[in-house]
């Protein structure tokens, strides 16, 4: 296996899809192979939204990578010394300034692989993910299976339920704790319910 099969200098790849579609697994799977490439260096970042994880290992089945949590995208630039590849998970939670950071990384011949939700619970592009998808050289769209009883179709949407009812279009995208019992499901387009959308 040559280095070029696994590292594409200056190339932006985006892995997206609804919740439960295996984006993080796919991202880890993609980068953990570099462990076996002598002399290659990668770093794995995710937003510091979830304070339970600080420089810990992100693990899925038997796959495991060291993960750096960051508050602001420019913290990535402080860490890239000698990196061939940068992986960024949950990119939908970053602000617009991540766009310039990604471009700077690409210009330095770094392969950037980003995973995130393409659409929010309303089925609307999630923050900066639309920009990142437009910038991407390669896009991988993943699907889940619809959670709706007896459906089993490909799920492309994330359904939000608050106290077991579909969340309204005007509800906040990121809910503060205590606003109600919040549950997410993967749904197909037919069973994706957003009261107030149309
Ligand atoms: Zn369905």
PDB file of C-alpha atoms and ligand atoms in Angstrom:
ATOM      1  CA  UNK A   1       0.000   0.000   0.000  1.00  0.00           C
ATOM      2  CA  UNK A   2       1.489   3.325  -0.982  1.00  0.00           C
ATOM      3  CA  UNK A   3       1.010   6.520   0.903  1.00  0.00           C
ATOM      4  CA  UNK A   4      -1.008   7.952  -1.980  1.00  0.00           C
ATOM      5  CA  UNK A   5      -3.858   5.489  -1.547  1.00  0.00           C
ATOM      6  CA  UNK A   6      -4.620   6.896   1.856  1.00  0.00           C
ATOM      7  CA  UNK A   7      -3.466  10.502   1.736  1.00  0.00           C
ATOM      8  CA  UNK A   8      -4.560  12.962  -0.946  1.00  0.00           C
ATOM      9  CA  UNK A   9      -2.567  16.197  -0.481  1.00  0.00           C
ATOM     10  CA  UNK A  10      -4.644  19.377  -0.724  1.00  0.00           C
ATOM     11  CA  UNK A  11      -7.890  17.452  -1.123  1.00  0.00           C
ATOM     12  CA  UNK A  12     -11.036  18.137   0.914  1.00  0.00           C
ATOM     13  CA  UNK A  13     -13.290  15.172   1.545  1.00  0.00           C
ATOM     14  CA  UNK A  14     -16.639  15.518   3.305  1.00  0.00           C
ATOM     15  CA  UNK A  15     -18.540  12.635   4.878  1.00  0.00           C
ATOM     16  CA  UNK A  16     -22.134  13.609   5.675  1.00  0.00           C
ATOM     17  CA  UNK A  17     -25.577  12.239   6.383  1.00  0.00           C
ATOM     18  CA  UNK A  18     -28.185  12.162   9.155  1.00  0.00           C
ATOM     19  CA  UNK A  19     -27.628  11.012  12.718  1.00  0.00           C
ATOM     20  CA  UNK A  20     -27.053   7.257  13.067  1.00  0.00           C
ATOM     21  CA  UNK A  21     -25.566   6.977   9.574  1.00  0.00           C
ATOM     22  CA  UNK A  22     -22.080   6.062  10.831  1.00  0.00           C
ATOM     23  CA  UNK A  23     -20.214   9.248   9.919  1.00  0.00           C
ATOM     24  CA  UNK A  24     -17.799   9.117  12.851  1.00  0.00           C
ATOM     25  CA  UNK A  25     -17.160   5.428  12.252  1.00  0.00           C
ATOM     26  CA  UNK A  26     -16.390   6.133   8.599  1.00  0.00           C
ATOM     27  CA  UNK A  27     -14.067   9.005   9.542  1.00  0.00           C
ATOM     28  CA  UNK A  28     -12.177   6.931  12.089  1.00  0.00           C
ATOM     29  CA  UNK A  29     -12.014   4.013   9.694  1.00  0.00           C
ATOM     30  CA  UNK A  30     -10.533   6.327   7.073  1.00  0.00           C
ATOM     31  CA  UNK A  31      -7.793   7.738   9.329  1.00  0.00           C
ATOM     32  CA  UNK A  32      -6.889   4.800  11.519  1.00  0.00           C
ATOM     33  CA  UNK A  33      -5.394   2.997   8.527  1.00  0.00           C
ATOM     34  CA  UNK A  34      -2.638   5.626   8.599  1.00  0.00           C
ATOM     35  CA  UNK A  35      -1.297   3.968  11.735  1.00  0.00           C
ATOM     36  CA  UNK A  36       0.285   1.434   9.431  1.00  0.00           C
ATOM     37  CA  UNK A  37       1.815   4.008   7.104  1.00  0.00           C
ATOM     38  CA  UNK A  38       5.326   4.720   8.241  1.00  0.00           C
ATOM     39  CA  UNK A  39       6.074   8.440   8.577  1.00  0.00           C
ATOM     40  CA  UNK A  40       2.514   9.627   8.154  1.00  0.00           C
ATOM     41  CA  UNK A  41       0.963  11.914  10.717  1.00  0.00           C
ATOM     42  CA  UNK A  42      -2.674  12.710  11.249  1.00  0.00           C
ATOM     43  CA  UNK A  43      -4.712  14.528  13.870  1.00  0.00           C
ATOM     44  CA  UNK A  44      -8.360  14.110  14.734  1.00  0.00           C
ATOM     45  CA  UNK A  45     -10.343  17.103  16.002  1.00  0.00           C
ATOM     46  CA  UNK A  46     -13.836  17.667  17.244  1.00  0.00           C
ATOM     47  CA  UNK A  47     -15.667  20.665  18.708  1.00  0.00           C
ATOM     48  CA  UNK A  48     -15.624  21.107  22.445  1.00  0.00           C
ATOM     49  CA  UNK A  49     -19.390  21.018  22.675  1.00  0.00           C
ATOM     50  CA  UNK A  50     -19.457  17.933  24.736  1.00  0.00           C
ATOM     51  CA  UNK A  51     -17.199  18.569  27.702  1.00  0.00           C
ATOM     52  CA  UNK A  52     -17.044  14.921  28.690  1.00  0.00           C
ATOM     53  CA  UNK A  53     -14.326  14.359  26.106  1.00  0.00           C
ATOM     54  CA  UNK A  54     -10.946  16.072  26.451  1.00  0.00           C
ATOM     55  CA  UNK A  55      -8.058  14.674  24.462  1.00  0.00           C
ATOM     56  CA  UNK A  56      -9.485  11.249  24.911  1.00  0.00           C
ATOM     57  CA  UNK A  57      -9.789   8.376  22.547  1.00  0.00           C
ATOM     58  CA  UNK A  58     -12.799   8.145  20.295  1.00  0.00           C
ATOM     59  CA  UNK A  59     -13.671   4.499  19.941  1.00  0.00           C
ATOM     60  CA  UNK A  60     -16.066   2.632  17.695  1.00  0.00           C
ATOM     61  CA  UNK A  61     -16.037  -1.135  17.841  1.00  0.00           C
ATOM     62  CA  UNK A  62     -12.367  -1.988  17.606  1.00  0.00           C
ATOM     63  CA  UNK A  63     -11.410   1.287  15.946  1.00  0.00           C
ATOM     64  CA  UNK A  64      -9.822   3.912  18.112  1.00  0.00           C
ATOM     65  CA  UNK A  65      -8.157   7.268  17.509  1.00  0.00           C
ATOM     66  CA  UNK A  66      -6.708   9.946  19.716  1.00  0.00           C
ATOM     67  CA  UNK A  67      -9.016  12.937  19.597  1.00  0.00           C
ATOM     68  CA  UNK A  68      -8.323  16.614  20.343  1.00  0.00           C
ATOM     69  CA  UNK A  69     -11.315  18.720  21.362  1.00  0.00           C
ATOM     70  CA  UNK A  70     -11.198  22.387  20.392  1.00  0.00           C
ATOM     71  CA  UNK A  71     -13.361  25.454  20.991  1.00  0.00           C
ATOM     72  CA  UNK A  72     -12.267  27.443  17.934  1.00  0.00           C
ATOM     73  CA  UNK A  73     -11.102  26.193  14.526  1.00  0.00           C
ATOM     74  CA  UNK A  74      -7.868  28.212  14.618  1.00  0.00           C
ATOM     75  CA  UNK A  75      -6.655  25.870  17.350  1.00  0.00           C
ATOM     76  CA  UNK A  76      -6.205  23.373  14.511  1.00  0.00           C
ATOM     77  CA  UNK A  77      -3.496  25.562  12.945  1.00  0.00           C
ATOM     78  CA  UNK A  78      -1.494  25.491  16.169  1.00  0.00           C
ATOM     79  CA  UNK A  79      -1.274  21.729  16.010  1.00  0.00           C
ATOM     80  CA  UNK A  80      -0.538  20.825  12.401  1.00  0.00           C
ATOM     81  CA  UNK A  81       3.248  20.546  12.434  1.00  0.00           C
ATOM     82  CA  UNK A  82       4.206  17.823   9.967  1.00  0.00           C
ATOM     83  CA  UNK A  83       0.624  16.631   9.494  1.00  0.00           C
ATOM     84  CA  UNK A  84      -0.385  14.869   6.276  1.00  0.00           C
ATOM     85  CA  UNK A  85      -4.039  14.581   7.157  1.00  0.00           C
ATOM     86  CA  UNK A  86      -6.497  16.417   9.401  1.00  0.00           C
ATOM     87  CA  UNK A  87      -9.796  14.803  10.347  1.00  0.00           C
ATOM     88  CA  UNK A  88     -12.587  16.949  11.791  1.00  0.00           C
ATOM     89  CA  UNK A  89     -15.705  15.390  13.277  1.00  0.00           C
ATOM     90  CA  UNK A  90     -19.061  17.082  14.060  1.00  0.00           C
ATOM     91  CA  UNK A  91     -18.073  20.008  11.844  1.00  0.00           C
ATOM     92  CA  UNK A  92     -21.641  21.374  11.817  1.00  0.00           C
ATOM     93  CA  UNK A  93     -21.018  22.841  15.274  1.00  0.00           C
ATOM     94  CA  UNK A  94     -18.214  25.132  14.105  1.00  0.00           C
ATOM     95  CA  UNK A  95     -18.751  28.707  12.990  1.00  0.00           C
ATOM     96  CA  UNK A  96     -17.982  30.263   9.615  1.00  0.00           C
ATOM     97  CA  UNK A  97     -14.292  30.805  10.477  1.00  0.00           C
ATOM     98  CA  UNK A  98     -13.640  27.120   9.871  1.00  0.00           C
ATOM     99  CA  UNK A  99     -13.907  27.758   6.109  1.00  0.00           C
ATOM    100  CA  UNK A 100     -10.705  29.850   6.017  1.00  0.00           C
ATOM    101  CA  UNK A 101      -8.908  27.388   8.286  1.00  0.00           C
ATOM    102  CA  UNK A 102      -9.764  24.484   5.990  1.00  0.00           C
ATOM    103  CA  UNK A 103      -8.558  26.414   2.958  1.00  0.00           C
ATOM    104  CA  UNK A 104      -5.260  27.227   4.712  1.00  0.00           C
ATOM    105  CA  UNK A 105      -4.770  23.527   5.488  1.00  0.00           C
ATOM    106  CA  UNK A 106      -5.483  22.527   1.885  1.00  0.00           C
ATOM    107  CA  UNK A 107      -2.996  25.117   0.601  1.00  0.00           C
ATOM    108  CA  UNK A 108      -0.366  23.464   2.779  1.00  0.00           C
ATOM    109  CA  UNK A 109      -0.949  20.172   0.965  1.00  0.00           C
ATOM    110  CA  UNK A 110      -2.815  18.676   3.873  1.00  0.00           C
ATOM    111  CA  UNK A 111      -5.603  16.211   3.156  1.00  0.00           C
ATOM    112  CA  UNK A 112      -8.661  17.379   5.113  1.00  0.00           C
ATOM    113  CA  UNK A 113     -11.495  14.986   5.873  1.00  0.00           C
ATOM    114  CA  UNK A 114     -14.593  16.381   7.510  1.00  0.00           C
ATOM    115  CA  UNK A 115     -17.617  14.592   8.921  1.00  0.00           C
ATOM    116  CA  UNK A 116     -20.857  16.277   9.915  1.00  0.00           C
ATOM    117  CA  UNK A 117     -24.603  16.519   9.638  1.00  0.00           C
ATOM    118  CA  UNK A 118     -25.495  17.922   6.222  1.00  0.00           C
ATOM    119  CA  UNK A 119     -29.007  18.888   7.364  1.00  0.00           C
ATOM    120  CA  UNK A 120     -30.394  20.047  10.702  1.00  0.00           C
ATOM    121  CA  UNK A 121     -33.548  18.600  12.300  1.00  0.00           C
ATOM    122  CA  UNK A 122     -35.647  20.783   9.964  1.00  0.00           C
ATOM    123  CA  UNK A 123     -34.005  19.392   6.833  1.00  0.00           C
ATOM    124  CA  UNK A 124     -32.172  22.699   6.223  1.00  0.00           C
ATOM    125  CA  UNK A 125     -28.384  22.826   5.565  1.00  0.00           C
ATOM    126  CA  UNK A 126     -26.640  22.789   8.948  1.00  0.00           C
ATOM    127  CA  UNK A 127     -24.626  26.000   9.435  1.00  0.00           C
ATOM    128  CA  UNK A 128     -21.366  25.871   7.505  1.00  0.00           C
ATOM    129  CA  UNK A 129     -21.848  22.341   6.168  1.00  0.00           C
ATOM    130  CA  UNK A 130     -23.350  23.701   2.924  1.00  0.00           C
ATOM    131  CA  UNK A 131     -20.178  25.771   2.357  1.00  0.00           C
ATOM    132  CA  UNK A 132     -17.924  22.836   3.142  1.00  0.00           C
ATOM    133  CA  UNK A 133     -19.873  20.568   0.795  1.00  0.00           C
ATOM    134  CA  UNK A 134     -19.570  23.162  -1.977  1.00  0.00           C
ATOM    135  CA  UNK A 135     -15.797  23.384  -1.374  1.00  0.00           C
ATOM    136  CA  UNK A 136     -15.295  19.621  -1.194  1.00  0.00           C
ATOM    137  CA  UNK A 137     -13.388  17.673  -3.843  1.00  0.00           C
ATOM    138  CA  UNK A 138     -15.052  14.469  -2.773  1.00  0.00           C
ATOM    139  CA  UNK A 139     -18.359  13.916  -0.971  1.00  0.00           C
ATOM    140  CA  UNK A 140     -19.601  10.769   0.653  1.00  0.00           C
ATOM    141  CA  UNK A 141     -23.268  10.767   1.630  1.00  0.00           C
ATOM    142  CA  UNK A 142     -24.192   8.137   4.164  1.00  0.00           C
ATOM    143  CA  UNK A 143     -27.661   6.870   5.027  1.00  0.00           C
ATOM    144  CA  UNK A 144     -29.274   5.356   8.075  1.00  0.00           C
ATOM    145  CA  UNK A 145     -32.415   3.214   8.121  1.00  0.00           C
ATOM    146  CA  UNK A 146     -35.715   4.958   8.853  1.00  0.00           C
ATOM    147  CA  UNK A 147     -36.771   4.503  12.495  1.00  0.00           C
ATOM    148  CA  UNK A 148     -40.483   4.899  11.618  1.00  0.00           C
ATOM    149  CA  UNK A 149     -42.321   1.666  12.439  1.00  0.00           C
ATOM    150  CA  UNK A 150     -42.200  -0.864   9.567  1.00  0.00           C
ATOM    151  CA  UNK A 151     -40.557   1.580   7.137  1.00  0.00           C
ATOM    152  CA  UNK A 152     -36.922   0.451   6.712  1.00  0.00           C
ATOM    153  CA  UNK A 153     -36.309   2.903   3.865  1.00  0.00           C
ATOM    154  CA  UNK A 154     -33.081   4.839   3.523  1.00  0.00           C
ATOM    155  CA  UNK A 155     -33.035   7.632   6.075  1.00  0.00           C
ATOM    156  CA  UNK A 156     -31.564  10.926   4.874  1.00  0.00           C
ATOM    157  CA  UNK A 157     -33.057  13.159   7.563  1.00  0.00           C
ATOM    158  CA  UNK A 158     -32.677  13.654  11.309  1.00  0.00           C
ATOM    159  CA  UNK A 159     -36.005  13.753  13.159  1.00  0.00           C
ATOM    160  CA  UNK A 160     -36.108  15.655  16.430  1.00  0.00           C
ATOM    161  CA  UNK A 161     -38.774  14.764  18.961  1.00  0.00           C
ATOM    162  CA  UNK A 162     -39.402  16.855  22.056  1.00  0.00           C
ATOM    163  CA  UNK A 163     -41.518  15.106  24.666  1.00  0.00           C
ATOM    164  CA  UNK A 164     -42.265  12.547  21.914  1.00  0.00           C
ATOM    165  CA  UNK A 165     -43.689  15.155  19.506  1.00  0.00           C
ATOM    166  CA  UNK A 166     -41.988  16.366  16.278  1.00  0.00           C
ATOM    167  CA  UNK A 167     -40.019  19.516  17.008  1.00  0.00           C
ATOM    168  CA  UNK A 168     -41.473  22.718  15.484  1.00  0.00           C
ATOM    169  CA  UNK A 169     -39.679  24.548  12.658  1.00  0.00           C
ATOM    170  CA  UNK A 170     -39.146  27.595  14.874  1.00  0.00           C
ATOM    171  CA  UNK A 171     -37.580  25.702  17.776  1.00  0.00           C
ATOM    172  CA  UNK A 172     -33.891  26.496  18.400  1.00  0.00           C
ATOM    173  CA  UNK A 173     -31.415  24.356  16.426  1.00  0.00           C
ATOM    174  CA  UNK A 174     -29.391  23.605  19.516  1.00  0.00           C
ATOM    175  CA  UNK A 175     -31.631  23.086  22.512  1.00  0.00           C
ATOM    176  CA  UNK A 176     -30.659  24.167  25.987  1.00  0.00           C
ATOM    177  CA  UNK A 177     -30.791  21.540  28.669  1.00  0.00           C
ATOM    178  CA  UNK A 178     -34.083  21.200  30.499  1.00  0.00           C
ATOM    179  CA  UNK A 179     -36.275  22.466  27.631  1.00  0.00           C
ATOM    180  CA  UNK A 180     -37.929  19.063  27.344  1.00  0.00           C
ATOM    181  CA  UNK A 181     -36.983  15.465  26.661  1.00  0.00           C
ATOM    182  CA  UNK A 182     -35.159  15.577  23.375  1.00  0.00           C
ATOM    183  CA  UNK A 183     -34.828  12.486  21.213  1.00  0.00           C
ATOM    184  CA  UNK A 184     -33.370  12.106  17.741  1.00  0.00           C
ATOM    185  CA  UNK A 185     -34.222   9.523  15.109  1.00  0.00           C
ATOM    186  CA  UNK A 186     -33.137   8.882  11.538  1.00  0.00           C
ATOM    187  CA  UNK A 187     -36.083   9.162   9.142  1.00  0.00           C
ATOM    188  CA  UNK A 188     -36.730   8.868   5.424  1.00  0.00           C
ATOM    189  CA  UNK A 189     -38.044  11.963   3.613  1.00  0.00           C
ATOM    190  CA  UNK A 190     -41.637  10.683   3.792  1.00  0.00           C
ATOM    191  CA  UNK A 191     -41.587  10.245   7.560  1.00  0.00           C
ATOM    192  CA  UNK A 192     -39.601  13.373   8.371  1.00  0.00           C
ATOM    193  CA  UNK A 193     -42.024  15.627  10.276  1.00  0.00           C
ATOM    194  CA  UNK A 194     -41.418  19.349  10.853  1.00  0.00           C
ATOM    195  CA  UNK A 195     -44.574  21.213  11.937  1.00  0.00           C
ATOM    196  CA  UNK A 196     -44.565  24.795  10.672  1.00  0.00           C
ATOM    197  CA  UNK A 197     -42.084  24.160   7.837  1.00  0.00           C
ATOM    198  CA  UNK A 198     -44.599  24.562   5.001  1.00  0.00           C
TER     199      UNK A 198
HETATM  200 ZN1  LIG B   1     -39.624   6.093   6.628  1.00  0.00          ZN
END
